[in-house]
Tab-separated table of C-alpha atoms in Angstrom:
chain	number	residue	atom	x	y	z
A	1	UNK	CA	-1.420	8.043	-2.183
A	2	UNK	CA	-1.061	4.643	-3.732
A	3	UNK	CA	-1.698	4.137	-7.445
A	4	UNK	CA	-4.490	1.561	-7.393
A	5	UNK	CA	-6.936	-0.373	-9.476
A	6	UNK	CA	-10.264	-0.973	-7.760
A	7	UNK	CA	-11.293	-4.610	-7.924
A	8	UNK	CA	-12.972	-7.279	-5.867
A	9	UNK	CA	-11.073	-10.510	-5.457
A	10	UNK	CA	-10.151	-13.419	-3.243
A	11	UNK	CA	-6.547	-14.192	-2.470
A	12	UNK	CA	-4.652	-16.598	-0.280
A	13	UNK	CA	-4.948	-13.913	2.410
A	14	UNK	CA	-8.705	-14.356	2.449
A	15	UNK	CA	-8.250	-18.083	2.794
A	16	UNK	CA	-5.932	-17.538	5.750
A	17	UNK	CA	-8.355	-15.065	7.308
A	18	UNK	CA	-11.211	-17.544	6.923
A	19	UNK	CA	-9.099	-20.310	8.419
A	20	UNK	CA	-8.103	-18.294	11.469
A	21	UNK	CA	-11.596	-16.882	12.030
A	22	UNK	CA	-12.842	-20.425	12.255
A	23	UNK	CA	-10.725	-21.035	15.322
A	24	UNK	CA	-12.498	-20.566	18.638
A	25	UNK	CA	-10.743	-18.271	21.072
A	26	UNK	CA	-10.750	-19.122	24.773
A	27	UNK	CA	-12.749	-16.759	26.973
A	28	UNK	CA	-11.815	-14.443	29.874
A	29	UNK	CA	-8.080	-15.261	30.000
A	30	UNK	CA	-7.910	-15.497	26.173
A	31	UNK	CA	-6.481	-18.982	26.348
A	32	UNK	CA	-6.312	-20.803	23.082
A	33	UNK	CA	-6.455	-24.561	22.961
A	34	UNK	CA	-5.543	-26.774	20.064
A	35	UNK	CA	-8.795	-28.429	19.188
A	36	UNK	CA	-9.989	-30.593	16.350
A	37	UNK	CA	-11.133	-27.441	14.524
A	38	UNK	CA	-7.628	-26.022	14.576
A	39	UNK	CA	-5.336	-28.378	12.686
A	40	UNK	CA	-1.610	-27.809	12.447
A	41	UNK	CA	-1.520	-27.641	8.655
A	42	UNK	CA	1.323	-27.496	6.208
A	43	UNK	CA	0.944	-25.063	3.327
A	44	UNK	CA	2.753	-24.875	0.003
A	45	UNK	CA	1.942	-22.262	-2.624
A	46	UNK	CA	2.698	-23.929	-5.943
A	47	UNK	CA	2.627	-20.554	-7.732
A	48	UNK	CA	5.731	-19.255	-5.959
A	49	UNK	CA	9.075	-20.648	-7.204
A	50	UNK	CA	11.139	-22.260	-4.448
A	51	UNK	CA	8.367	-21.853	-1.892
A	52	UNK	CA	9.009	-23.837	1.251
A	53	UNK	CA	6.650	-25.990	3.276
A	54	UNK	CA	5.118	-23.782	5.998
A	55	UNK	CA	4.064	-25.440	9.246
A	56	UNK	CA	1.444	-23.420	11.143
A	57	UNK	CA	2.097	-25.203	14.459
A	58	UNK	CA	4.717	-22.579	15.322
A	59	UNK	CA	2.195	-19.787	14.733
A	60	UNK	CA	-0.291	-21.341	17.131
A	61	UNK	CA	2.405	-22.100	19.686
A	62	UNK	CA	3.475	-18.451	19.809
A	63	UNK	CA	-0.149	-17.307	19.887
A	64	UNK	CA	-0.847	-19.546	22.883
A	65	UNK	CA	2.280	-18.502	24.741
A	66	UNK	CA	1.562	-14.789	24.310
A	67	UNK	CA	-2.102	-15.248	25.245
A	68	UNK	CA	-1.394	-17.355	28.318
A	69	UNK	CA	1.854	-15.955	29.653
A	70	UNK	CA	2.008	-12.221	28.844
A	71	UNK	CA	1.983	-10.292	32.123
A	72	UNK	CA	-0.582	-7.593	31.210
A	73	UNK	CA	-3.760	-9.492	30.360
A	74	UNK	CA	-5.580	-6.271	29.461
A	75	UNK	CA	-3.116	-5.737	26.629
A	76	UNK	CA	-3.823	-9.149	25.108
A	77	UNK	CA	-6.431	-8.284	22.487
A	78	UNK	CA	-7.112	-11.240	20.145
A	79	UNK	CA	-8.490	-8.940	17.423
A	80	UNK	CA	-5.370	-6.758	17.419
A	81	UNK	CA	-3.141	-9.831	17.480
A	82	UNK	CA	-5.069	-11.271	14.562
A	83	UNK	CA	-4.760	-8.114	12.447
A	84	UNK	CA	-1.146	-7.719	13.547
A	85	UNK	CA	-0.321	-11.239	12.349
A	86	UNK	CA	-1.786	-10.501	8.922
A	87	UNK	CA	-0.040	-7.125	8.743
A	88	UNK	CA	3.273	-8.751	9.603
A	89	UNK	CA	2.805	-11.363	6.892
A	90	UNK	CA	2.180	-8.677	4.276
A	91	UNK	CA	4.999	-6.450	5.570
A	92	UNK	CA	7.468	-9.346	5.192
A	93	UNK	CA	7.422	-8.674	1.432
A	94	UNK	CA	9.419	-5.508	2.006
A	95	UNK	CA	7.160	-3.448	-0.255
A	96	UNK	CA	5.847	-0.317	1.506
A	97	UNK	CA	2.969	-0.070	-0.982
A	98	UNK	CA	1.648	-3.581	-0.253
A	99	UNK	CA	-0.298	-3.281	2.985
A	100	UNK	CA	-3.128	-4.860	4.952
A	101	UNK	CA	-5.744	-2.325	6.090
A	102	UNK	CA	-7.652	-2.863	9.371
A	103	UNK	CA	-11.117	-1.250	9.445
A	104	UNK	CA	-10.073	2.286	10.457
A	105	UNK	CA	-7.250	2.432	7.949
A	106	UNK	CA	-9.481	1.031	5.203
A	107	UNK	CA	-12.038	3.733	5.981
A	108	UNK	CA	-9.375	6.467	5.770
A	109	UNK	CA	-8.190	5.178	2.410
A	110	UNK	CA	-11.705	5.225	0.982
A	111	UNK	CA	-12.269	8.763	2.269
A	112	UNK	CA	-9.103	9.911	0.526
A	113	UNK	CA	-10.169	8.408	-2.805
A	114	UNK	CA	-13.580	10.047	-2.438
A	115	UNK	CA	-11.884	13.409	-1.921
A	116	UNK	CA	-12.982	14.522	1.568
A	117	UNK	CA	-11.448	13.845	4.981
A	118	UNK	CA	-10.235	15.530	8.168
A	119	UNK	CA	-6.493	15.961	8.478
A	120	UNK	CA	-3.666	18.312	7.491
A	121	UNK	CA	-3.502	17.804	3.701
A	122	UNK	CA	-0.409	15.677	3.140
A	123	UNK	CA	-0.108	12.950	0.520
A	124	UNK	CA	2.418	10.389	1.770
A	125	UNK	CA	4.798	8.011	0.038
A	126	UNK	CA	8.356	6.708	0.346
A	127	UNK	CA	11.657	7.941	-1.044
A	128	UNK	CA	14.299	5.736	-2.683
A	129	UNK	CA	15.547	4.587	0.745
A	130	UNK	CA	11.962	3.643	1.719
A	131	UNK	CA	11.747	6.516	4.205
A	132	UNK	CA	8.339	8.073	4.851
A	133	UNK	CA	8.138	11.207	2.720
A	134	UNK	CA	5.727	13.913	1.598
A	135	UNK	CA	4.679	13.166	-1.968
A	136	UNK	CA	2.695	16.375	-2.134
A	137	UNK	CA	1.117	18.935	0.197
A	138	UNK	CA	-2.396	19.753	-0.951
A	139	UNK	CA	-2.981	23.374	-1.870
A	140	UNK	CA	-4.322	25.725	0.817
A	141	UNK	CA	-4.332	23.040	3.515
A	142	UNK	CA	-2.676	23.316	6.957
A	143	UNK	CA	0.410	21.460	5.675
A	144	UNK	CA	0.736	23.720	2.634
A	145	UNK	CA	0.335	26.881	4.707
A	146	UNK	CA	2.981	25.643	7.154
A	147	UNK	CA	5.534	25.403	4.338
A	148	UNK	CA	5.775	21.613	4.121
A	149	UNK	CA	7.160	20.663	0.688
A	150	UNK	CA	7.150	17.667	-1.624
A	151	UNK	CA	10.127	15.456	-0.773
A	152	UNK	CA	10.274	16.426	2.899
A	153	UNK	CA	10.904	13.434	5.168
A	154	UNK	CA	8.613	12.763	8.108
A	155	UNK	CA	10.751	11.742	11.081
A	156	UNK	CA	8.114	11.732	13.831
A	157	UNK	CA	4.341	11.964	14.069
A	158	UNK	CA	3.507	13.272	17.513
A	159	UNK	CA	5.874	11.353	19.780
A	160	UNK	CA	5.936	8.276	17.514
A	161	UNK	CA	8.986	7.476	15.395
A	162	UNK	CA	7.936	7.235	11.727
A	163	UNK	CA	10.742	4.910	10.606
A	164	UNK	CA	8.808	1.635	10.661
A	165	UNK	CA	5.303	2.927	10.025
A	166	UNK	CA	3.268	1.672	7.088
A	167	UNK	CA	1.483	4.253	4.948
A	168	UNK	CA	-1.949	3.500	6.443
A	169	UNK	CA	-0.541	3.686	9.975
A	170	UNK	CA	1.045	7.063	9.254
A	171	UNK	CA	-2.144	8.375	7.650
A	172	UNK	CA	-4.173	7.186	10.630
A	173	UNK	CA	-1.894	9.016	13.063
A	174	UNK	CA	-1.904	12.279	11.102
A	175	UNK	CA	-5.640	12.402	10.515
A	176	UNK	CA	-8.082	13.316	13.240
A	177	UNK	CA	-11.003	15.522	14.144
A	178	UNK	CA	-11.106	19.071	12.833
A	179	UNK	CA	-9.639	21.506	15.350
A	180	UNK	CA	-7.304	19.032	17.027
A	181	UNK	CA	-3.533	19.408	16.825
A	182	UNK	CA	-0.706	17.185	15.605
A	183	UNK	CA	3.045	17.837	15.674
A	184	UNK	CA	5.282	16.563	12.867
A	185	UNK	CA	9.056	16.415	12.894
A	186	UNK	CA	10.173	17.194	9.337
A	187	UNK	CA	13.521	17.035	7.563
A	188	UNK	CA	14.024	19.047	4.382
A	189	UNK	CA	16.897	18.104	2.080
A	190	UNK	CA	19.824	20.430	2.612
A	191	UNK	CA	18.840	21.513	6.126
A	192	UNK	CA	21.281	20.998	8.980
A	193	UNK	CA	18.635	19.508	11.263
A	194	UNK	CA	14.995	18.553	11.521
A	195	UNK	CA	12.264	20.990	12.465
A	196	UNK	CA	9.022	20.616	14.388
A	197	UNK	CA	5.810	21.720	12.668
A	198	UNK	CA	2.640	22.148	14.736
A	199	UNK	CA	-0.520	21.708	12.673
A	200	UNK	CA	-4.224	22.069	13.400
A	201	UNK	CA	-6.369	19.549	11.568
A	202	UNK	CA	-9.121	20.778	9.277
A	203	UNK	CA	-11.699	19.394	6.858
A	204	UNK	CA	-9.864	18.683	3.617
A	205	UNK	CA	-12.056	18.764	0.539
A	206	UNK	CA	-9.878	17.973	-2.420
A	207	UNK	CA	-10.980	19.517	-5.698
A	208	UNK	CA	-9.363	17.506	-8.474
A	209	UNK	CA	-9.315	20.091	-11.257
A	210	UNK	CA	-8.876	23.861	-11.437
A	211	UNK	CA	-9.091	26.076	-14.538
A	212	UNK	CA	-7.539	29.491	-15.025
A	213	UNK	CA	-6.821	31.786	-17.973
A	214	UNK	CA	-3.260	33.030	-18.502
A	215	UNK	CA	-1.396	35.133	-21.071
A	216	UNK	CA	2.141	34.583	-22.377
A	217	UNK	CA	4.683	37.445	-22.513
A	218	UNK	CA	3.841	37.828	-26.220
A	219	UNK	CA	0.093	37.932	-25.632
A	220	UNK	CA	-1.019	34.379	-26.425
A	221	UNK	CA	-4.087	33.161	-24.570
A	222	UNK	CA	-3.374	30.085	-22.452
A	223	UNK	CA	-5.696	27.716	-20.603
A	224	UNK	CA	-4.065	26.553	-17.369
A	225	UNK	CA	-5.577	23.291	-16.137
A	226	UNK	CA	-4.296	22.162	-12.763
A	227	UNK	CA	-4.966	18.498	-11.962
A	228	UNK	CA	-4.322	17.675	-8.303
A	229	UNK	CA	-5.361	14.007	-8.085
A	230	UNK	CA	-7.040	11.097	-9.881
A	231	UNK	CA	-10.018	10.303	-7.660
A	232	UNK	CA	-13.676	9.358	-7.862
A	233	UNK	CA	-14.763	12.893	-8.778
A	234	UNK	CA	-11.991	13.684	-11.226
A	235	UNK	CA	-13.670	12.707	-14.515
A	236	UNK	CA	-16.705	14.965	-13.985
A	237	UNK	CA	-14.580	17.880	-12.784
A	238	UNK	CA	-12.257	17.390	-15.760
A	239	UNK	CA	-15.134	17.572	-18.230
A	240	UNK	CA	-16.163	20.936	-16.756
A	241	UNK	CA	-12.586	22.232	-17.039
A	242	UNK	CA	-12.372	21.136	-20.682
A	243	UNK	CA	-15.655	22.931	-21.430
A	244	UNK	CA	-14.266	26.095	-19.821
A	245	UNK	CA	-11.050	25.694	-21.795
A	246	UNK	CA	-12.841	25.437	-25.135
A	247	UNK	CA	-15.119	28.352	-24.280
A	248	UNK	CA	-12.096	30.581	-23.531
A	249	UNK	CA	-10.671	30.043	-27.028
A	250	UNK	CA	-7.035	29.515	-25.998
A	251	UNK	CA	-3.980	29.417	-28.236
A	252	UNK	CA	-2.297	26.811	-26.018
A	253	UNK	CA	-2.649	24.716	-22.874
A	254	UNK	CA	-0.595	24.216	-19.737
A	255	UNK	CA	-1.389	20.991	-17.879
A	256	UNK	CA	-0.153	21.423	-14.311
A	257	UNK	CA	0.571	18.067	-12.650
A	258	UNK	CA	2.782	19.428	-9.887
A	259	UNK	CA	2.134	17.907	-6.459
A	260	UNK	CA	-0.300	15.422	-7.996
A	261	UNK	CA	0.345	12.143	-6.109
A	262	UNK	CA	-1.695	9.973	-8.474
A	263	UNK	CA	-4.755	7.830	-7.879
A	264	UNK	CA	-6.848	5.567	-10.071
A	265	UNK	CA	-5.439	3.888	-13.184
A	266	UNK	CA	-8.579	4.435	-15.261
A	267	UNK	CA	-8.385	8.132	-14.449
A	268	UNK	CA	-4.901	8.356	-15.951
A	269	UNK	CA	-6.081	6.677	-19.156
A	270	UNK	CA	-9.112	9.000	-19.303
A	271	UNK	CA	-6.998	12.162	-18.946
A	272	UNK	CA	-4.276	10.958	-21.304
A	273	UNK	CA	-6.882	10.278	-23.964
A	274	UNK	CA	-7.809	13.972	-23.936
A	275	UNK	CA	-4.475	14.903	-25.512
A	276	UNK	CA	-3.326	11.830	-27.462
A	277	UNK	CA	-5.120	10.718	-30.642
A	278	UNK	CA	-4.311	7.005	-30.661
A	279	UNK	CA	-2.004	4.337	-29.264
A	280	UNK	CA	-1.030	3.201	-25.796
A	281	UNK	CA	-1.310	5.458	-22.773
A	282	UNK	CA	0.457	3.023	-20.451
A	283	UNK	CA	1.737	-0.561	-20.405
A	284	UNK	CA	1.132	-2.862	-17.453
A	285	UNK	CA	3.786	-5.554	-16.970
A	286	UNK	CA	3.218	-8.542	-14.666
A	287	UNK	CA	5.742	-10.782	-12.894
A	288	UNK	CA	6.134	-12.937	-16.030
A	289	UNK	CA	7.076	-9.959	-18.177
A	290	UNK	CA	3.739	-10.038	-20.009
A	291	UNK	CA	2.531	-6.603	-21.046
A	292	UNK	CA	-1.058	-5.396	-21.139
A	293	UNK	CA	-1.550	-2.112	-23.027
A	294	UNK	CA	-4.081	0.497	-21.891
A	295	UNK	CA	-4.933	2.385	-25.056
A	296	UNK	CA	-6.580	5.695	-25.841
A	297	UNK	CA	-10.209	4.978	-24.997
A	298	UNK	CA	-12.118	8.013	-26.280
A	299	UNK	CA	-12.050	10.950	-28.672
A	300	UNK	CA	-10.285	13.788	-26.910
A	301	UNK	CA	-11.226	17.430	-27.310
A	302	UNK	CA	-7.764	18.930	-26.803
A	303	UNK	CA	-5.814	16.954	-29.372
A	304	UNK	CA	-4.349	19.721	-31.507
A	305	UNK	CA	-3.686	22.724	-29.276
A	306	UNK	CA	-0.002	23.308	-28.424
A	307	UNK	CA	0.715	22.297	-24.835
A	308	UNK	CA	3.325	21.921	-22.108
A	309	UNK	CA	3.143	19.951	-18.848
A	310	UNK	CA	4.390	21.109	-15.451
A	311	UNK	CA	5.849	18.436	-13.124
A	312	UNK	CA	7.852	18.423	-9.890
A	313	UNK	CA	8.971	16.100	-7.085
A	314	UNK	CA	5.351	15.721	-5.999
A	315	UNK	CA	4.167	14.400	-9.390
A	316	UNK	CA	3.776	10.666	-8.889
A	317	UNK	CA	2.171	7.511	-10.186
A	318	UNK	CA	-0.919	8.278	-12.298
A	319	UNK	CA	0.293	11.826	-12.994
A	320	UNK	CA	3.595	10.349	-14.218
A	321	UNK	CA	1.636	8.031	-16.527
A	322	UNK	CA	-0.049	11.004	-18.199
A	323	UNK	CA	3.146	13.067	-18.356
A	324	UNK	CA	5.168	10.088	-19.607
A	325	UNK	CA	2.743	9.381	-22.437
A	326	UNK	CA	2.727	13.029	-23.519
A	327	UNK	CA	6.537	13.034	-23.486
A	328	UNK	CA	6.857	9.737	-25.398
A	329	UNK	CA	4.542	10.920	-28.174
A	330	UNK	CA	6.231	14.355	-28.200
A	331	UNK	CA	2.796	15.853	-27.706
A	332	UNK	CA	4.253	18.521	-25.429
A	333	UNK	CA	7.343	19.335	-23.376
A	334	UNK	CA	7.658	18.546	-19.673
A	335	UNK	CA	8.798	21.553	-17.648
A	336	UNK	CA	9.915	21.701	-14.024
A	337	UNK	CA	11.696	19.162	-11.812
A	338	UNK	CA	12.283	15.418	-12.031
A	339	UNK	CA	9.111	13.665	-10.894
A	340	UNK	CA	8.705	11.388	-7.856
A	341	UNK	CA	9.270	8.034	-9.567
A	342	UNK	CA	6.562	5.546	-8.608
A	343	UNK	CA	6.227	2.882	-11.270
A	344	UNK	CA	4.170	0.155	-9.619
A	345	UNK	CA	0.468	-0.695	-9.642
A	346	UNK	CA	-1.510	-1.714	-6.575
A	347	UNK	CA	-4.805	-3.583	-6.634
A	348	UNK	CA	-7.223	-2.444	-3.942
A	349	UNK	CA	-9.328	-5.284	-2.578
A	350	UNK	CA	-12.105	-5.195	-0.015
A	351	UNK	CA	-11.938	-8.009	2.551
A	352	UNK	CA	-14.295	-9.268	5.286
A	353	UNK	CA	-14.818	-7.324	8.532
A	354	UNK	CA	-14.521	-3.978	6.648
A	355	UNK	CA	-10.796	-4.577	6.139
A	356	UNK	CA	-8.858	-4.275	2.900
A	357	UNK	CA	-5.538	-4.837	1.221
A	358	UNK	CA	-3.404	-3.111	-1.384
A	359	UNK	CA	-1.169	-5.502	-3.300
A	360	UNK	CA	1.502	-4.541	-5.809
A	361	UNK	CA	0.616	-6.680	-8.806
A	362	UNK	CA	2.493	-5.107	-11.685
A	363	UNK	CA	4.866	-2.466	-12.987
A	364	UNK	CA	3.693	0.262	-15.308
A	365	UNK	CA	5.763	1.458	-18.268
A	366	UNK	CA	5.449	4.440	-20.568
A	367	UNK	CA	4.298	3.754	-24.159
A	368	UNK	CA	7.949	3.432	-25.214
A	369	UNK	CA	8.603	0.884	-22.485
A	370	UNK	CA	10.370	3.100	-19.948
A	371	UNK	CA	10.136	2.065	-16.278
A	372	UNK	CA	10.668	5.197	-14.208
A	373	UNK	CA	10.362	3.632	-10.741
A	374	UNK	CA	12.669	5.440	-8.261
A	375	UNK	CA	14.036	7.442	-11.201
A	376	UNK	CA	11.188	9.737	-12.142
A	377	UNK	CA	10.546	11.512	-15.417
A	378	UNK	CA	13.262	13.913	-16.529
A	379	UNK	CA	11.718	17.175	-17.754
A	380	UNK	CA	12.569	18.484	-21.214
A	381	UNK	CA	13.078	21.914	-19.642
A	382	UNK	CA	14.595	21.702	-16.170
A	383	UNK	CA	13.481	24.419	-13.752
A	384	UNK	CA	14.721	23.594	-10.267
A	385	UNK	CA	13.815	26.144	-7.629
A	386	UNK	CA	16.497	27.661	-5.415
A	387	UNK	CA	15.898	28.276	-1.724
A	388	UNK	CA	15.581	31.975	-2.489
A	389	UNK	CA	12.926	31.309	-5.151
A	390	UNK	CA	11.020	29.036	-2.773
A	391	UNK	CA	11.107	31.806	-0.200
A	392	UNK	CA	9.779	34.309	-2.734
A	393	UNK	CA	6.935	31.975	-3.712
A	394	UNK	CA	6.030	31.454	-0.044
A	395	UNK	CA	5.931	35.196	0.597
A	396	UNK	CA	4.061	35.966	-2.638
A	397	UNK	CA	1.344	33.396	-3.554
A	398	UNK	CA	1.148	34.868	-7.069
A	399	UNK	CA	4.819	34.164	-7.772
A	400	UNK	CA	5.427	30.931	-9.710
A	401	UNK	CA	8.800	30.611	-11.473
A	402	UNK	CA	8.039	27.284	-13.157
A	403	UNK	CA	4.725	28.564	-14.515
A	404	UNK	CA	6.480	31.665	-15.829
A	405	UNK	CA	8.952	29.446	-17.687
A	406	UNK	CA	6.094	27.399	-19.143
A	407	UNK	CA	4.413	30.545	-20.468
A	408	UNK	CA	7.697	31.632	-22.050
A	409	UNK	CA	8.089	28.228	-23.703
A	410	UNK	CA	4.699	28.586	-25.411
A	411	UNK	CA	5.933	31.773	-27.093
A	412	UNK	CA	8.760	29.877	-28.824
């Protein structure tokens, strides 16, 4: 899932949408005629260095030729062409996290943030080569039960090649009504070839926070708080988990951010403030290099208890913000695998016709100014799982080698 800030705003895109909507489409044969209401305008964006004069006459010429001359008239859908033109404009930036969302894809995105949808339970992203990848399988979902792992590449969705799909397009293909089936072709690093995974969609209700009591080998009481996402419900669920933690009287805390793909920026600041007394949680850096600090914004209740943080390849974005701040302030050690490495911020904007857009507007940096994009956070205690250990964990749900190492670390 993209790391986003929720805002309302108007961009050049809205101006272009308004301009094109104002053009009258021909009827029946979809012919478009250049009329007085459709000027061939030149556009220059003064805010973009070296921006060239753009003449929209070519756009309208191609639109007319496709509308008038394409052989299958039933396939000529002005609405799809319109959305496709906008999507192509946004995709030309080459940033897989900056995307235009038609109505269905916008709806899916909102459902994911709200924490309930029908699908297979995969959080998607891109690897360093911009290939579609699993950021994290959600616990106890069809994807998780089928053995899909963080970092796995998605080669095909059904019979559709996934190479050129945007995130919203991929999400839209994978999701569907409960009880229906979808086949994914998956490649796992180190395998000789891809494998086909048949999944049955289900209702996915994503609980953000889970609390559990643990004991170290030397008998210390530990509160294990597993945070799976930063969504609309997270703050309230987190408060309940903190209350349970305090009531259990622990000697230490394990914050489990494994397979947490991120979410809302404010959520990361809220969670980080639980463990850090003062200072910056994260720095936002714009295209001019100007930095905006997001500081501790409340009095945390877990400021003094010893702690460690679990991360892995599926820890991304907002979860990396929290883990990075804890590491920078030496509040606790990071244990596990190098994290995913997503260091950009997207603004989520609602547009007319129930559409939307996510635009990358800034980088985020740790309090010490580290940009971990495509690098990830390096754990203080590296615990990479072997294939044999992964097999053991799959066969025995109670087996967790990284958690065992974290419990040992709290005895030191």
